[in-house]
Structures are given as C-alpha cells and as structure tokens.
Amino acid sequence: MAASRRANRLISYLTMGLLVLIALYVLAGFLLVPWWLERALPDQLAERMGWQVEVDDVSFNPLTFTVGAEGLSAQDSDDAKVLSFERLALDLNLVQLVSGTVGFEAIELQEPFVRLDLLEDYSVNFVRDWQRNNPAPEQPADRGETDDASALPRLYFGQISINGGELLFRDFSKAEPAEFRIIPLDLSLNDLASWPRDEPVSDDSLQAAFGDETIDWQGDLSLAPLYSKGSVKVSGVGFKTLEHFLAPFLPYDLRGGKVSLSSDYELQVGERFLLVTRNGSLSLDELAIAIDEDSEEAEFTSGTIGVDEIGFDLNALKADVGQVSLEGLQLAVTRNQSGAIDWLAPFAGTADESASETEVSESGASAFRWSVAGISLSEGRLQWRDQQPETPVDLALEQLSLSVGSLDHTLSEPVNYQADATLASGGRLTVDGQLTPKPFTLEAAVSGSEIALTAFEPYLQEGANLSITGGTLGLDGNMDLDGQQEPMTGTFSGTAEVAGLAVQLPDQDNRLLSWQTLRLAPIEYNVAPARLEIGTVTLTGPQVSVVRNASGSHNLARVFRPSPDDAAEEAGDSEPSFIFRIKQLMLEQGEIAYTDRSIEPVFTTLFDQLSGSVTGLSNISPQQGKVQISGRVGEVAKLDFSGNLGTLGTDDVSQMNLAMTELSLPELGPYFGRYLGYEVESGKLNVDLNYEITGTRLDGTNLVVMDRFELGEPIVSAEAVDAPVSLGLALLRDRDGVIEVKLPISGDLSDPQFNISRVVMRAFVNVLAKAASSPFSMLGSIADLAGFNSNELGQVSFKPGSTELAADEPAKLSALANALLDRPNLLLSVRGGIAPEADGLALLRKELTAGGSKPLSESEWQAARQAYLAGERTLPPEALNNLASARGRAVRTVLLDTHEVPADQLFMLDPSREASVDESGAVTVQFSLDVR
C-alpha cells in the first residue's frame, strides 16, 4: 500500500510538475517570447541592417506554434521608410520541425511595404545596408570543395500569401532618377519545398498593379529543382515605364503607348535548363515613337498591333509567331538633303558590326530558327517626305492594307503578299504576288488608277523645268525581279495611260503642253540590260504652245535642265546603255500654237488637226522608220509631213519631206516687214521642203512657190534689205504671177544658233536682194537656154558706125524679149549709145569711101585717121548723135515689131556718149530693168 501511495504521489508530483512546466511554457510562450521578440527584432535589424525599427505588437502561441507581428516600420540610415507591414502571421509545423524540416503551414502578410532602390552601381539598397553593417570576413586561401553543409536547408511552405502589398521601386542607375509604385501587390504560393519531390503540385498566383499597369501570374512553383509552369499576363504597361527601362537599348524617342503581354510558360533550372513559352500574345496600343527628342511629332504611331500564338524554346533556339495584325499604323519616313533616311540614322555607324554578325551567323554556329504565320495591316498610313529635291516632296499612302503570308528563318520559301492603298493626293494602287527574300525574287501584279501626277512634280523638276497642273496615271501590268545573279534582272509587262496631262513653265501661267490621253500598250521593259519596247503609243488631243521670246530664245529651250552626264554620254561611240523601240506612234487631233514675240507685230499661227503615225522608232541599228502626218496651218493651209527615219541617236540618214499648200502670205507679214520693209497685200504660199539628216547634220532644199504675191505699204525696219525689192519680185515672178524659188540650206542641228525657218527666210531675202541688185542675173536661166551668160543679156552690141547689130545679137534680143513677155511688170529701158573713137573712125571711112563706093588706099586712110584722132579733121556735129539715137530706136523696133514686146514695157533713155568697145571691136550699149 505504501508503495502504491508513493507511486501515486510520484505520479501526482510528475503531473503537477508537468503542468507547472506546461504553464511556465505557456506563460513564457505567450508573454516572454513576444516580449523578447519585440526587443530582439529591432536590435537585430539595427545591428545587421542599420535600420531603425518599431513594432507595435508581437504575439506567439506556443500551443499552435503561430507567430504574429503587427505595425512594423523600418527606416534606413537616411531616415526613409524602407520596410513596413500591417500584420505578419507565421504558422509553424511542429511535426515537420521535429523531423528536421523547417515547415510553415502558412505565412500571411497583410499590407506590406517594401522600398527597393536600384543604385548607381546597379546594387540594391538591401545589399548596401547589409554590407555596411556586416563586413565580409577574410576567406581562407584553400576553401576546398563545398560539402553538404552549404546545401539548401529543408524548408516547406504550405501557403504564402501577401495581401494589399506595396512595392516602391526607385531607380537611380539612369541619368534621370525614376520611381515606380506597385500597388496593390497580392501573392499566393502553395506547397513549396526546398527538396526534390516526385510530383510537386501547387496552385500559385501573383497579382500586382502599378497604376493601370498590372501583372497576373497563375501557375506551379517548385524550389528544388527550381521549376515553374503556368501563365503570366502583363497588361497596360505604359510608355513611361517602357522608356525608362528600354532607353539604353532603344535608339528612338518613345512618346506614348501601352503594351500587354500574356503567355504560358515552363521553366526549369538545374542540371538541365529549360525555358519554353507557348500560346503567347502581344498587344501594343497607340505606340508613339519619334526619331529623336528634337522631333516635333511622333513619326510612328501603332494604332493597334496584335501578335498571337507566340512560342519560344530556348534549348531549340526557336521562336514561332502566329498572325501579326496591325491596325491604324502610321509611319512617316524622311530623306534629308544629303540622301540619308531618318530612321536609319541611329545605325549609320553599325554597318561594320552588322557585317561581322552576318559572317558569324553564316558560319557553323547553331542558327536561331523562327517563323511567322502571317502579317496583316489595315487602315495604315505611310508618309514619304523627301527633302533632297529642290522642292520638298510630301507623299502619303492612306487606307493602306497589307497581307503577307508565312515567313521563316530560311527566307527561301515564296511568300504571298497583297497590298492596297490610296494616295492622299489622289489615286489608288494595288500590288499582289509572291516574294522570295533569299535569294531575292519578286513576282508582282501591279495596278494603279487615277494617280494624280501633281504630287510627283518635284521629281519631274529634277530633270525638267516644268510644273504639273493636272494629269492622272493609270497602269496595269506584271513585274518580275530576280536577284540571284549580279546584276539584278527583271521585266515589266503591261499597259499605261496618262490622261488629262497639263504642264507649264513654273514662272508662267500659260499651258505649255497638254493632252487628252497618252496610252502605251503593250509595254515590255527589261531591267538588265535596260531595254524598253512599246507596241503602240496613242496620243490623243495633244496641244503644244511654242513661244519665241523677244530675246530670240524659245520656251521649249527652258524645259530640259542640263545634266553633267550628257557630255559623257555623247562622247562615246559605243551602243547606248538604254535601248528602246516603239513599233508605232499614233497621233490624233494634235495642235501646235506658235507665237513669235521677237518680231513686231507679234506673229501667231496654229498647226491643228494633226493626225498620222510614226513607225519603227528605235536607237539601235538597223532600224528604218516611217512618218506620215497631215494637218492644217492657220486653219486654212494643208500640211503633209512624211519621210523615212534612221536609227535615232546615230549617224543613220533620215529623209524628211514637209509640204504646205494654200498658206496665206499676209499671215507672214511680220517677217516680210522685218526683212523686206513692206507689208504684204496678198498672196498664197506653197512650200515643199526636202531634208536629209545625218546625225546632227542637215542638208536640204526648199521649193518655195508664191502666187499673186503683192507688197503693201512700206514700213520702217532696221533689218530690211537695202535693195529695190519690187524689182526683185518682178524678176522672180512669171507671166502667171507665180514666184518659184529653190532655196538650198545646210547646218548643224546641235548648234543653238541654227534655226531652219530663219535660214530659209534669209535665203529667200538674199535671192530677192540679188535679183534687185543684179536683175539680169535672175534671167540667167533664159540666157543659158539661148547660149548666153546673164551678163551678156543685159547689153547689146553694134557694129562700129552702124545701127546693124553685131553677130549673135539678134538671138540675144530674142531671149530678152521672151523674159519680158513672161514678166509683164518688168520694164526695159533701152539706151542708144556711141563709142566716139570707134564709131567716129567708122563714120569717117564711110565718108571717105562714099559709103563704100570709092576706093581708099591704106596710106590715105592712115593719114585721115591720124588727122581725125589729132582733131585736125572732124565729122558733121550731128553725125554721132544721130547714130546713138538710131541705135536705140533700132533695138526698140526689133523688140516691138519682131518679138512683139508690148510698147508699155519699153522705154527710151538718153543716148550714151561713152559706150564701151568689146574685144571684137563692137560697140556695146547697156540695158536697164525696172518694175511698174
């Protein structure tokens, strides 16, 4: 019994002791541990981190092994809050702790605040504070291999949750410090262990927000090995955030936009590193990028860019992208005066680096593989601003839609594409076909309609001094390019039409050139070698205004700007680098208005109803073309232009004929007034011009026929010919009132001073002046027919002392009579005359021989001759005068009675007392011509 009572007392004592111990344990857990933690935690953080820490309350439940803390706030050495939370709850797993595992059933953190600073040296404030207060001990020289003691301890977390958290991130690593406040920050992690498990399963999540920017993560997380699988979504990341982090890598100025990204992923870190993403999507909204900070506006705005089905496999070095969709994208590209593209300026110095990278990628190293399922663009806008021309260009493609088929890293498969756009200046353009990037080949069906040409005026002015006031372009064809070999080859086949074109000189309001339509069909163009072949060029309703200014220059001479390459191209004899052939050119209802302001009054005329064809135009031999064009001049006269064309740009011979009939001469009055000094009263003009052109050399004849050409009133002109113009015309005019003259001309067409119309006019004036100043020379053709020269036709010879004509003189008078009969307006002035010595001696002999009936010895004759010449013997005073008058009457009688020359064309002049004697001894008397 006693033993039993002792045993009971022992049990009671043990029970009581145990209860006391439990009570002490409970009291210590509930009172002492919180008291100690409230003091130890601030001290430890102050010692280890240099922080000033305050804790409102700490609790510990020794029964459930839960720890709680409320109202913790920590300031760093700069007296700035670095860490705080409203409440922290830890639920320890005692069973796991006994088995050697530090296990937490739950860790719950309410409304935490963390300030994370990225410092200038890219360290963080937590590491800085630790290193300041915990100097690193010296490491032994030989540390040996790490053992299991350095391995990660066994940790287990049943659940970790953060609710209502706030993260303040301050970045001092950039030139401009920035801060980012992420609130709220919510995190949920489940079933985490630091040791490998066969089937780790967790259901974790993270939600964080920075203003409108949010991060959502759902997935599984395992610590040993580090493995995670799930999905992440980043939404509404603003351009300020992107700019801050991407500024060192982005060569442009980011000014707006939001980015959203979501993806499924799988990550493993350990003996095998794995990173795979799939089902990803990317969205960029209203992204705005400028070339640099000095740009007034953003040159790129995205509208909406969406990318779906994004997948990435780091081990396989492969990325796959689904459809890339772009809506409302706007891009402005500028070329400056030096020819540089603004978007390429940041990469101007990286060409060598890119080349070296290309060499590395083409070596044996593993290549990164990628693919894109397709690209689509809708409602886009592309603006091209070109500052290189003298007048800046501003072109814009609007309502731009583009679709591109699948692409991959090989770039060797054909890619289908289609593009459609309208031009802001007017017109529509569509392109579709196939493109192979490597090696480059392109197939394109191109179609354009009503493309306004005015927007392209600055490019036209690069080579021509013209302004475009109207006109549209339409084209339809197929283009093929092949870059597999150097140089690139390619062709274009199709048709083109320019409608309603109107151009003028920039400083003038008058239209220089216009047409209704210009159609080219078919067109065959070859890139290398450069060759253009056109089947038919149809030009309808062209109108050209040609103006000769007061200075003598033509407006057309101002059209083409000289090129420094022109001289080099003309210097060689090799074949041209550009070949062209035009099978036929059809002209319909053309007009050329000509105005000459270098003359008073101003001359104007119109060439209209011009229609015809030109065939066989080419700059490659052998080529024989033909031209046949007809029309009107001055709305009355007929015009016919025909001929054969040699190869253009060579020394091949071209033969041209231009015929104009029924042209009114009064319309040419300003020219006749300038060069002849008379107005034109009446008349018609027919011309037949035949030219032969060899290279730039022109040789030809001009048959000019004037009918009833009558002069009007005289006018004052400093350039008028100084000659009796009326006489010249009378000499040229036949009995029907027609003047027919052949005028040969020649010259070099490349000579800017050579002008065909001026040369022809001056040739006619010279012929007229020659006729007026040497009238009998114009009768040379008649004299030639009679066996005389033109000088002989202007005089008549008599036997000395007689009215008898010398030998052959009757035939001469016959020829002269024919000339007078053919020219009724010509007046012949007949002048009798004597040579005193020759005629005096002849009359003396007749007197001594009694008219030849008496003999006269030689000695008697010589004595009488000497006496006459010495003045010792004379003839009757009237003898020589009577002979002179009789000779004039004799000539008049022959012309009047024998040859029936009208009396009103014959006039008698006072006899000459100083007639000449020719080589044969005949006395010669000169005629003179005049006009009514």
mmCIF file of C-alpha atoms in Angstrom, residues 476-480 491-495 522-525:
data_model
loop_
_atom_site.group_PDB
_atom_site.id
_atom_site.type_symbol
_atom_site.label_atom_id
_atom_site.label_comp_id
_atom_site.label_asym_id
_atom_site.label_seq_id
_atom_site.Cartn_x
_atom_site.Cartn_y
_atom_site.Cartn_z
ATOM 1 C CA ASP A 476 -1.749 47.630 -115.179
ATOM 2 C CA GLY A 477 0.923 45.004 -115.560
ATOM 3 C CA ASN A 478 3.150 42.284 -114.161
ATOM 4 C CA MET A 479 6.624 42.793 -112.768
ATOM 5 C CA ASP A 480 9.266 40.119 -112.195
ATOM 6 C CA THR A 491 10.871 42.599 -116.559
ATOM 7 C CA PHE A 492 7.659 44.581 -116.603
ATOM 8 C CA SER A 493 4.827 43.795 -118.988
ATOM 9 C CA GLY A 494 1.657 45.782 -119.131
ATOM 10 C CA THR A 495 -0.074 48.956 -120.216
ATOM 11 C CA PRO A 522 1.791 46.872 -124.636
ATOM 12 C CA ILE A 523 4.867 47.834 -122.621
ATOM 13 C CA GLU A 524 7.804 45.469 -122.268
ATOM 14 C CA TYR A 525 10.620 46.691 -120.019
#
